[in-house]
PDB file of N, CA and C in Angstrom:
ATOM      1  N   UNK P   1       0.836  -1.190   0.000  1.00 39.00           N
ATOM      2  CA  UNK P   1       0.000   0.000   0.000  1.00 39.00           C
ATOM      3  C   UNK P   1       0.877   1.248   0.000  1.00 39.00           C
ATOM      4  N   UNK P   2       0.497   1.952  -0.780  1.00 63.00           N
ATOM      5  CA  UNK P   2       1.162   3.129  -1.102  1.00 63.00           C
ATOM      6  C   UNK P   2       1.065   4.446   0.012  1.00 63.00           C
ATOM      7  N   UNK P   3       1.800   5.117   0.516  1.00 80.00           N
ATOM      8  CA  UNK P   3       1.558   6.357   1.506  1.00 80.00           C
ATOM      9  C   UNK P   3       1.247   7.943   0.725  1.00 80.00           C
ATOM     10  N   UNK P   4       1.438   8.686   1.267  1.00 90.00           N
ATOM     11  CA  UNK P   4       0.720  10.291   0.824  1.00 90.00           C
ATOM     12  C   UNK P   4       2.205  10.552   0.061  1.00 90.00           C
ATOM     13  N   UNK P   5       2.202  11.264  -0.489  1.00 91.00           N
ATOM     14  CA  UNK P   5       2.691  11.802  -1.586  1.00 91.00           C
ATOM     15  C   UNK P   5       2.731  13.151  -2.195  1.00 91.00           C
ATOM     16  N   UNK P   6       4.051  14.322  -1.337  1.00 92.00           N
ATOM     17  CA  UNK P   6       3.836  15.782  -1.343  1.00 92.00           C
ATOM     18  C   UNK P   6       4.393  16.140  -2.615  1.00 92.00           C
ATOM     19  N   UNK P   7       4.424  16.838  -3.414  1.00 94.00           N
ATOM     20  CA  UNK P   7       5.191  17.665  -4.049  1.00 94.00           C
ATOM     21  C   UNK P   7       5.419  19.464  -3.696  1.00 94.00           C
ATOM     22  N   UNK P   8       6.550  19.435  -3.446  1.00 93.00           N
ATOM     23  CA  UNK P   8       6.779  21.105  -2.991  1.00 93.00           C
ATOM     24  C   UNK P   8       8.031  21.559  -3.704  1.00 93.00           C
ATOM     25  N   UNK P   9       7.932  23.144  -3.818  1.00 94.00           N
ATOM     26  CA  UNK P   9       9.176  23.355  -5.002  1.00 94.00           C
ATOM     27  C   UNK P   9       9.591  24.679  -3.844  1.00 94.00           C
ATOM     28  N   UNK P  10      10.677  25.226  -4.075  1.00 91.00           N
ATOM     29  CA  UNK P  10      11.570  26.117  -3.797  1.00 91.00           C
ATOM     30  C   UNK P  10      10.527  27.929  -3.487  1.00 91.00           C
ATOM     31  N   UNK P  11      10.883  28.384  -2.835  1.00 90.00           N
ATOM     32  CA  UNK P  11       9.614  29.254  -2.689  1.00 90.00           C
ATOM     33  C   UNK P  11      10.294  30.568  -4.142  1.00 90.00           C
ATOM     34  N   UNK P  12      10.977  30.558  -4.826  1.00 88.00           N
ATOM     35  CA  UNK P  12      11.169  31.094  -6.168  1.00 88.00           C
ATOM     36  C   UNK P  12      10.219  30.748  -6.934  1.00 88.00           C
ATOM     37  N   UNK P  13       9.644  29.110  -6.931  1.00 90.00           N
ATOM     38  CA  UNK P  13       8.781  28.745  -7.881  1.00 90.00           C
ATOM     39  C   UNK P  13       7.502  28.060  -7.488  1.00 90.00           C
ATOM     40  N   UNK P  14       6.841  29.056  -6.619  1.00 92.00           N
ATOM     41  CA  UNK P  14       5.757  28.683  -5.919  1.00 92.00           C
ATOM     42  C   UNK P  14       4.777  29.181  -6.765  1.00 92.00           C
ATOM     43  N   UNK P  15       4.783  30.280  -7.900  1.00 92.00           N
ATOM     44  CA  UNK P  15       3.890  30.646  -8.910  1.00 92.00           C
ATOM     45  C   UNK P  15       3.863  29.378 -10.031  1.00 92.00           C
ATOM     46  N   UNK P  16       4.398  28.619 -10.389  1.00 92.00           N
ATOM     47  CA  UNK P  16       4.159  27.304 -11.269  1.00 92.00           C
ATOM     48  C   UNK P  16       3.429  26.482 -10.590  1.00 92.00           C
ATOM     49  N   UNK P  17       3.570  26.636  -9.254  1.00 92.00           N
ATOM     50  CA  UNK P  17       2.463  25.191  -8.401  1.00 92.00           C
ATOM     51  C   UNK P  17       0.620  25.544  -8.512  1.00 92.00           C
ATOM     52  N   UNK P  18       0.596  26.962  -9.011  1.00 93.00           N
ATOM     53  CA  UNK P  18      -0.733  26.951  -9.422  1.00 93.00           C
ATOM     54  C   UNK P  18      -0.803  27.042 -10.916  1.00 93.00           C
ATOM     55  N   UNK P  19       0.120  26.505 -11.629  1.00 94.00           N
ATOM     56  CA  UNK P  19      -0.446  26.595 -13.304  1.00 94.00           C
ATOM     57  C   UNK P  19      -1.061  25.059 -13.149  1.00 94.00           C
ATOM     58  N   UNK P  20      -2.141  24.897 -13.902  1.00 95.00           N
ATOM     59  CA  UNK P  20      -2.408  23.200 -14.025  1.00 95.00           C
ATOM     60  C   UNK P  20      -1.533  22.643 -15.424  1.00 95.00           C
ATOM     61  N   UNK P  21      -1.091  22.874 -15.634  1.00 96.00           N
ATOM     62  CA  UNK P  21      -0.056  22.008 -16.980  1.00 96.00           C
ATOM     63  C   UNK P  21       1.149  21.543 -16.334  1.00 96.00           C
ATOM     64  N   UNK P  22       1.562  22.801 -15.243  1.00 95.00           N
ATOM     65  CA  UNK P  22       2.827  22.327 -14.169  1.00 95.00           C
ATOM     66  C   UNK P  22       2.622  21.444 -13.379  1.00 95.00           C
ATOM     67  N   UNK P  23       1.348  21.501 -12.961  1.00 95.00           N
ATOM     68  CA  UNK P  23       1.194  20.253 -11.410  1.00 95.00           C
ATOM     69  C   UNK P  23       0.795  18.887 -12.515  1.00 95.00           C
ATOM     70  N   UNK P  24       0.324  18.504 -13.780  1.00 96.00           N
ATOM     71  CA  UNK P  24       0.088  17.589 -14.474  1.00 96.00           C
ATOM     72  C   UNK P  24       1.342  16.814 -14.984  1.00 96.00           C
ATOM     73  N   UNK P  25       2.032  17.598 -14.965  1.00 95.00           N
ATOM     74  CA  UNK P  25       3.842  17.340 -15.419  1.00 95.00           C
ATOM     75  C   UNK P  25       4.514  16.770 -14.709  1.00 95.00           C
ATOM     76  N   UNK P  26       3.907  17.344 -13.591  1.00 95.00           N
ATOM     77  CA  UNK P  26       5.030  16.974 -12.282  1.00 95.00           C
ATOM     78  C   UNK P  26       4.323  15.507 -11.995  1.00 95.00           C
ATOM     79  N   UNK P  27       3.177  15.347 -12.033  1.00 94.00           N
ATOM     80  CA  UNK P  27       2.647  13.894 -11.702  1.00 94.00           C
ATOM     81  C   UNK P  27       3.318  13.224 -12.502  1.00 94.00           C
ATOM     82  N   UNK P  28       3.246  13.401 -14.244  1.00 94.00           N
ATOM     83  CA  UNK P  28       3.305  12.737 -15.400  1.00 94.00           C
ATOM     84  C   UNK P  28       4.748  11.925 -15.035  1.00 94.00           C
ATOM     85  N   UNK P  29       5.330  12.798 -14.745  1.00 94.00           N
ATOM     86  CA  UNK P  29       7.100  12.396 -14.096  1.00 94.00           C
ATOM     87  C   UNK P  29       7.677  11.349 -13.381  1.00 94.00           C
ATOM     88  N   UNK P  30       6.961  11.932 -11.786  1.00 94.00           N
ATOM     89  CA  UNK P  30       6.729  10.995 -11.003  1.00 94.00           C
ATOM     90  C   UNK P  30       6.123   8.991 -11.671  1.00 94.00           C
ATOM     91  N   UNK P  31       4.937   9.683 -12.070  1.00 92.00           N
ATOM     92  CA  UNK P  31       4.443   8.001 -12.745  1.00 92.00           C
ATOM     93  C   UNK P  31       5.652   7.625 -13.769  1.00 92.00           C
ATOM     94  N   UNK P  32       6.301   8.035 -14.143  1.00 92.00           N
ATOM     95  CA  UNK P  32       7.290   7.240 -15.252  1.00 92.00           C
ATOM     96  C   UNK P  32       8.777   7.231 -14.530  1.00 92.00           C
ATOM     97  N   UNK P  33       8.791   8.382 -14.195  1.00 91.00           N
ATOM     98  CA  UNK P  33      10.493   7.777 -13.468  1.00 91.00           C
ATOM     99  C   UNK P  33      11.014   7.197 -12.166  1.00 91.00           C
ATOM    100  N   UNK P  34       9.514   7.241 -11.259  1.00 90.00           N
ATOM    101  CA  UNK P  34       9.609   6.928 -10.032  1.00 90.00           C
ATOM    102  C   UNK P  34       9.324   5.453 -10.096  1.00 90.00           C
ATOM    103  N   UNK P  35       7.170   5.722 -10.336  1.00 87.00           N
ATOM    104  CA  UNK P  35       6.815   4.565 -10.010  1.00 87.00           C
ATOM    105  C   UNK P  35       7.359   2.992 -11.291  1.00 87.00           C
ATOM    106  N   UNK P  36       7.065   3.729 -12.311  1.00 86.00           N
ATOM    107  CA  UNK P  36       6.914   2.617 -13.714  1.00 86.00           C
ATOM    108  C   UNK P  36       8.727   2.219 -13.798  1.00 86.00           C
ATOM    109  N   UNK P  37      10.172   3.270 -13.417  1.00 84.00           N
ATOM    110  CA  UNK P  37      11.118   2.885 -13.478  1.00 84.00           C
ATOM    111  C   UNK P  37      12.237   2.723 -12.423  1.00 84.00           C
ATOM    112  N   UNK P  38      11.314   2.950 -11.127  1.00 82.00           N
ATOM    113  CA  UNK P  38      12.079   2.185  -9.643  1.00 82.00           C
ATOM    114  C   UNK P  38      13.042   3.344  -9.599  1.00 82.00           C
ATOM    115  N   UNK P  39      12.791   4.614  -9.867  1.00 82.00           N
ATOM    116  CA  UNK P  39      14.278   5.884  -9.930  1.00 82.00           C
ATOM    117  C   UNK P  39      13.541   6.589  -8.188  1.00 82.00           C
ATOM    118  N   UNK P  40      14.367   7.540  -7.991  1.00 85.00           N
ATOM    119  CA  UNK P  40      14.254   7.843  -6.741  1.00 85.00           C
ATOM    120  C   UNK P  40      13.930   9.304  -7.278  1.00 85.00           C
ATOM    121  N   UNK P  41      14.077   9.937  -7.828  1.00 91.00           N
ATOM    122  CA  UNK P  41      13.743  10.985  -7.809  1.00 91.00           C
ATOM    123  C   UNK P  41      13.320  11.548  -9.694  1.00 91.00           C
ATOM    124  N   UNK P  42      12.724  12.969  -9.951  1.00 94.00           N
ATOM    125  CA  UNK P  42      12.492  12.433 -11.539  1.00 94.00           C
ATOM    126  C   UNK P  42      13.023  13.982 -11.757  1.00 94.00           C
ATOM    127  N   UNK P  43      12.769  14.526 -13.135  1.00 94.00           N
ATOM    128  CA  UNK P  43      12.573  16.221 -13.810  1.00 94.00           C
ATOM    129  C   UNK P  43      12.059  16.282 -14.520  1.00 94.00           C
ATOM    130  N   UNK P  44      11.545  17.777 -13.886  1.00 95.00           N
ATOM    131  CA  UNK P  44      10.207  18.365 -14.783  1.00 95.00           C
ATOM    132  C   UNK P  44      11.131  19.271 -16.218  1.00 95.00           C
ATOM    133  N   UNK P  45      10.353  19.439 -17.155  1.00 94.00           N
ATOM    134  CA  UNK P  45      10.786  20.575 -17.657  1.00 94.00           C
ATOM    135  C   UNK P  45       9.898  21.438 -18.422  1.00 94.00           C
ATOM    136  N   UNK P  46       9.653  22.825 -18.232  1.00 93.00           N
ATOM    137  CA  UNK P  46       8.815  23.860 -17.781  1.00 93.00           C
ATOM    138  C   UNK P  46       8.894  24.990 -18.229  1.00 93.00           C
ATOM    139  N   UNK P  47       8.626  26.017 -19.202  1.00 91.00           N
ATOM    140  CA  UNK P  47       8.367  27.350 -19.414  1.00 91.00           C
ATOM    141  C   UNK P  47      10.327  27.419 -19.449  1.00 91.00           C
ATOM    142  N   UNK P  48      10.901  27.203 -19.760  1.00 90.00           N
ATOM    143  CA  UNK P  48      12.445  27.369 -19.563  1.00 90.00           C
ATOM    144  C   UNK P  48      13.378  26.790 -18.456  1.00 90.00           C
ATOM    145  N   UNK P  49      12.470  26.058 -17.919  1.00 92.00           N
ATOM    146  CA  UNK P  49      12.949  25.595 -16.256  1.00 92.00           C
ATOM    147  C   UNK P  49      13.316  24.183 -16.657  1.00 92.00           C
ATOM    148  N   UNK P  50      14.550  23.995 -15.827  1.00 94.00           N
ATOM    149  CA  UNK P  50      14.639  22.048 -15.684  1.00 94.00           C
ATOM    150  C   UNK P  50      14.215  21.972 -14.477  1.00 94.00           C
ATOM    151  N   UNK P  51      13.675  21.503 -13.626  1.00 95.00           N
ATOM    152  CA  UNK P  51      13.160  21.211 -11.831  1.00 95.00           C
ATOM    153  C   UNK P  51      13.557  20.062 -11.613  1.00 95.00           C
ATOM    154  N   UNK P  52      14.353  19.633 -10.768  1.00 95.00           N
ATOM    155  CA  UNK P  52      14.527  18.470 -10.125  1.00 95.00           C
ATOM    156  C   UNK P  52      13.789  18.225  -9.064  1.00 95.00           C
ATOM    157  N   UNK P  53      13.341  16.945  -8.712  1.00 95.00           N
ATOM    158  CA  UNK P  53      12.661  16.836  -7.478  1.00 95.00           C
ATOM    159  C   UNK P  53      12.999  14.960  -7.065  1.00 95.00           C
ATOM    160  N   UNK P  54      13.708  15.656  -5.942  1.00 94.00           N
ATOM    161  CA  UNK P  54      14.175  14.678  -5.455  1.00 94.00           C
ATOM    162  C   UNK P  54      13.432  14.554  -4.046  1.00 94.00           C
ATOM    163  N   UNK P  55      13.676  13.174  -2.832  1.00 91.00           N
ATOM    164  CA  UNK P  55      12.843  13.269  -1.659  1.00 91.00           C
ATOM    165  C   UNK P  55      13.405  14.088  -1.041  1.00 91.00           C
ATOM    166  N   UNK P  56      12.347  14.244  -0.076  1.00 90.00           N
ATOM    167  CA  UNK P  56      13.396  15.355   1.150  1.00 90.00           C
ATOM    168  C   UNK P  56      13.079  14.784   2.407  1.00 90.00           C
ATOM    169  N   UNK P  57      14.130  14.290   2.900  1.00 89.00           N
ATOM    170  CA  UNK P  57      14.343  13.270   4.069  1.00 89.00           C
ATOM    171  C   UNK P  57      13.765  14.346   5.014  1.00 89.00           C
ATOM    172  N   UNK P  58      14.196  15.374   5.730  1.00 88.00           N
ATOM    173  CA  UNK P  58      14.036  15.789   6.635  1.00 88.00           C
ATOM    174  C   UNK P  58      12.165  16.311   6.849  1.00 88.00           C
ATOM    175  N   UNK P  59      11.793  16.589   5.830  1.00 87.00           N
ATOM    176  CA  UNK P  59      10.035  16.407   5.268  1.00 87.00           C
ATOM    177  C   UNK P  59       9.314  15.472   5.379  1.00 87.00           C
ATOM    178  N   UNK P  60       9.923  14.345   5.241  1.00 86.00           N
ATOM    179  CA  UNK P  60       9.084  12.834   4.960  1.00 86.00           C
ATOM    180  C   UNK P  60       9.275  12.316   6.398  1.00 86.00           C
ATOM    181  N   UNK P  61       8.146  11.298   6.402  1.00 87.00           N
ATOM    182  CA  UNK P  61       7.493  10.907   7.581  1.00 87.00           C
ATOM    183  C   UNK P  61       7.291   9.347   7.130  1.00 87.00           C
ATOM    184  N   UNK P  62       7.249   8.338   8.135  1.00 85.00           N
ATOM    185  CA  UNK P  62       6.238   7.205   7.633  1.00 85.00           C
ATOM    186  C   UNK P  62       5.478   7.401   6.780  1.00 85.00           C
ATOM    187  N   UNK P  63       4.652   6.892   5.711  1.00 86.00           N
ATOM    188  CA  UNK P  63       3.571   6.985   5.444  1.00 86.00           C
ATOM    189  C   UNK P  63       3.629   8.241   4.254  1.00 86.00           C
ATOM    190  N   UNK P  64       4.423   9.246   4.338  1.00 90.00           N
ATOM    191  CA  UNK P  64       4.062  10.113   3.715  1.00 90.00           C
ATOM    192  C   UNK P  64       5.598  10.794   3.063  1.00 90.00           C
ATOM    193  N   UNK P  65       5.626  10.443   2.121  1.00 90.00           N
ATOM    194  CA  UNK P  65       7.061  11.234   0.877  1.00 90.00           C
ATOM    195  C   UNK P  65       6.909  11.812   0.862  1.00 90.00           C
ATOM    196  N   UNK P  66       7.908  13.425   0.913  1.00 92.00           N
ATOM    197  CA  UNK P  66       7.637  14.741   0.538  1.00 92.00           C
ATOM    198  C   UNK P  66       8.917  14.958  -0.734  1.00 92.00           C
ATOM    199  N   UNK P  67       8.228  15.260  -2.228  1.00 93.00           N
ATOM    200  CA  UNK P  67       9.704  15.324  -3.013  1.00 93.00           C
ATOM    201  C   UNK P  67       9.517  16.993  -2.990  1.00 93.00           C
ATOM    202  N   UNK P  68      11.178  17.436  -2.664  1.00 93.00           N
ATOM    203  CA  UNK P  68      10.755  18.780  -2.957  1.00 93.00           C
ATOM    204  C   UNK P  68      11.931  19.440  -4.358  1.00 93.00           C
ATOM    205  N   UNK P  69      11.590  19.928  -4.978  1.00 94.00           N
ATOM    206  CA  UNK P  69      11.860  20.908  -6.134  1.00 94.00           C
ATOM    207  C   UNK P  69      12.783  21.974  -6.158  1.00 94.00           C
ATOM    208  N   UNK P  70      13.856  21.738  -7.119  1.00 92.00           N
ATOM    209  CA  UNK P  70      14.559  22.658  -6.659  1.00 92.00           C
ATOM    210  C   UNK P  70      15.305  23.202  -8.214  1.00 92.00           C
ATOM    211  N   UNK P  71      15.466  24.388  -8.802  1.00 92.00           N
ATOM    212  CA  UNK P  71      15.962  24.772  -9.808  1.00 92.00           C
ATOM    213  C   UNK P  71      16.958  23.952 -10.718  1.00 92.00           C
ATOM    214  N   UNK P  72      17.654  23.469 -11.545  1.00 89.00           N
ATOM    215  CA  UNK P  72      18.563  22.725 -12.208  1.00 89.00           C
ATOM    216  C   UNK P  72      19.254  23.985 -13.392  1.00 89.00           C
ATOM    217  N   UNK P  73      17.617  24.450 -14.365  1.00 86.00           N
ATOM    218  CA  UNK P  73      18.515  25.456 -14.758  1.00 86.00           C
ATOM    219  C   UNK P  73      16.931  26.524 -15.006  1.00 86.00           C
ATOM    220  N   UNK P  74      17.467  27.819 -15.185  1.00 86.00           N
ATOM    221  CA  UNK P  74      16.769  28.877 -15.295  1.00 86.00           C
ATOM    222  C   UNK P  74      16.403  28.730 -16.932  1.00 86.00           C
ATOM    223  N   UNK P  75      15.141  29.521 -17.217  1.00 83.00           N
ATOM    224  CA  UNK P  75      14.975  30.553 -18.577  1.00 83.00           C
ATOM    225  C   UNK P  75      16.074  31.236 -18.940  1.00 83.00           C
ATOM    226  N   UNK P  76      16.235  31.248 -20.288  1.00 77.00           N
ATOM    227  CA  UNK P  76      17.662  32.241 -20.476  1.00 77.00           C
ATOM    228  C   UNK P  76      16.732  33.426 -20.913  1.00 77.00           C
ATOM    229  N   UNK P  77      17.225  34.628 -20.716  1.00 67.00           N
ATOM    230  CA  UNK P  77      16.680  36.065 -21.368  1.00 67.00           C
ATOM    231  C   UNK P  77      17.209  35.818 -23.251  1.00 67.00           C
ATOM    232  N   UNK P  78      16.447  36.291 -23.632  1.00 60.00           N
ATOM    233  CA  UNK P  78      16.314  36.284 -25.124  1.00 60.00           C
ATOM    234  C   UNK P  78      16.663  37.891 -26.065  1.00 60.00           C
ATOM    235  N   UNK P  79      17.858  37.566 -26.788  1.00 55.00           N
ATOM    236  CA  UNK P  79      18.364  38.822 -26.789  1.00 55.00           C
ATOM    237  C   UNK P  79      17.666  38.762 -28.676  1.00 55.00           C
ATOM    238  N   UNK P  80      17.147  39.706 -28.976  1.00 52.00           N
ATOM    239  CA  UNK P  80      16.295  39.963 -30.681  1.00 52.00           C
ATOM    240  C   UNK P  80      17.518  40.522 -31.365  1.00 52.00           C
ATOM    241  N   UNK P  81      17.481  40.106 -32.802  1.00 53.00           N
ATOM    242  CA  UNK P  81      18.432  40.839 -33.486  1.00 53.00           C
ATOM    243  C   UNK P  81      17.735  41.555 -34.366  1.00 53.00           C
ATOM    244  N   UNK P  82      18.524  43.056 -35.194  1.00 50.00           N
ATOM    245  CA  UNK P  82      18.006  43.857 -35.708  1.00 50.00           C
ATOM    246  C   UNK P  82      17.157  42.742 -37.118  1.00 50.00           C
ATOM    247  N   UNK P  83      17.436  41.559 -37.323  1.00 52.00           N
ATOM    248  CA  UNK P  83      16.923  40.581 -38.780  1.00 52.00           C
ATOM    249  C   UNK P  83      15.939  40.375 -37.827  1.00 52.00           C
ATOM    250  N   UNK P  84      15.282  39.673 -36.820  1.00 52.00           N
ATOM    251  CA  UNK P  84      14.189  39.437 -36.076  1.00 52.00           C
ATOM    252  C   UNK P  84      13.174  40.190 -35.857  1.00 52.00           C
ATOM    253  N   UNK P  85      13.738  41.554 -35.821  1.00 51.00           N
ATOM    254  CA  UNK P  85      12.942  42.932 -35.747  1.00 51.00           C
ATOM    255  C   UNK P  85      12.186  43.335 -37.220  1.00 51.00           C
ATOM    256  N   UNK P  86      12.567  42.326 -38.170  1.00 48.00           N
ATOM    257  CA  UNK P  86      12.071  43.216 -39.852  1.00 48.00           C
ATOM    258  C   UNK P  86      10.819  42.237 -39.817  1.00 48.00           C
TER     259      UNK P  86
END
């Protein structure tokens, strides 16, 4: 029998935990790299973001995993060239 199951991310990226395409991703993940391939931890990747989410021992309890989220790599800023501009 399976226990509770948190996902929490870095408080930088606490505005993605209310997009629903982000929290669908982050499940989608979990079911393929956790449960379906025995991995311990999985990554999202997001609007320019890689997210890792690995467990977080000091979070987790009996019964209840907490993976928490943490940056890998940022959005890069996007620089236009004067040919992009025509």
């Amino acid at each position: 029998m399976m226990g509770l199951i948190k996902f929490r991310v870095e408080d930088g990226l606490k505005h993605l935990m209310q997009d629903e395409e982000f929290r669908r991703r982050i499940i989608r993940a979990y079911e393929v790299q956790v449960e379906a391939n025995g991995g311990w931890g999985f990554t999202v990747r997001y609007k320019g973001y890689r997210i890792r989410f690995d467990i977080d021992d000091k979070a987790s309890t009996r019964g209840c995993l907490v993976y928490l989220g943490y940056v890998e790599e940022k959005p890069e800023g996007r620089q236009t060239t004067l040919l992009e501009m025509c």
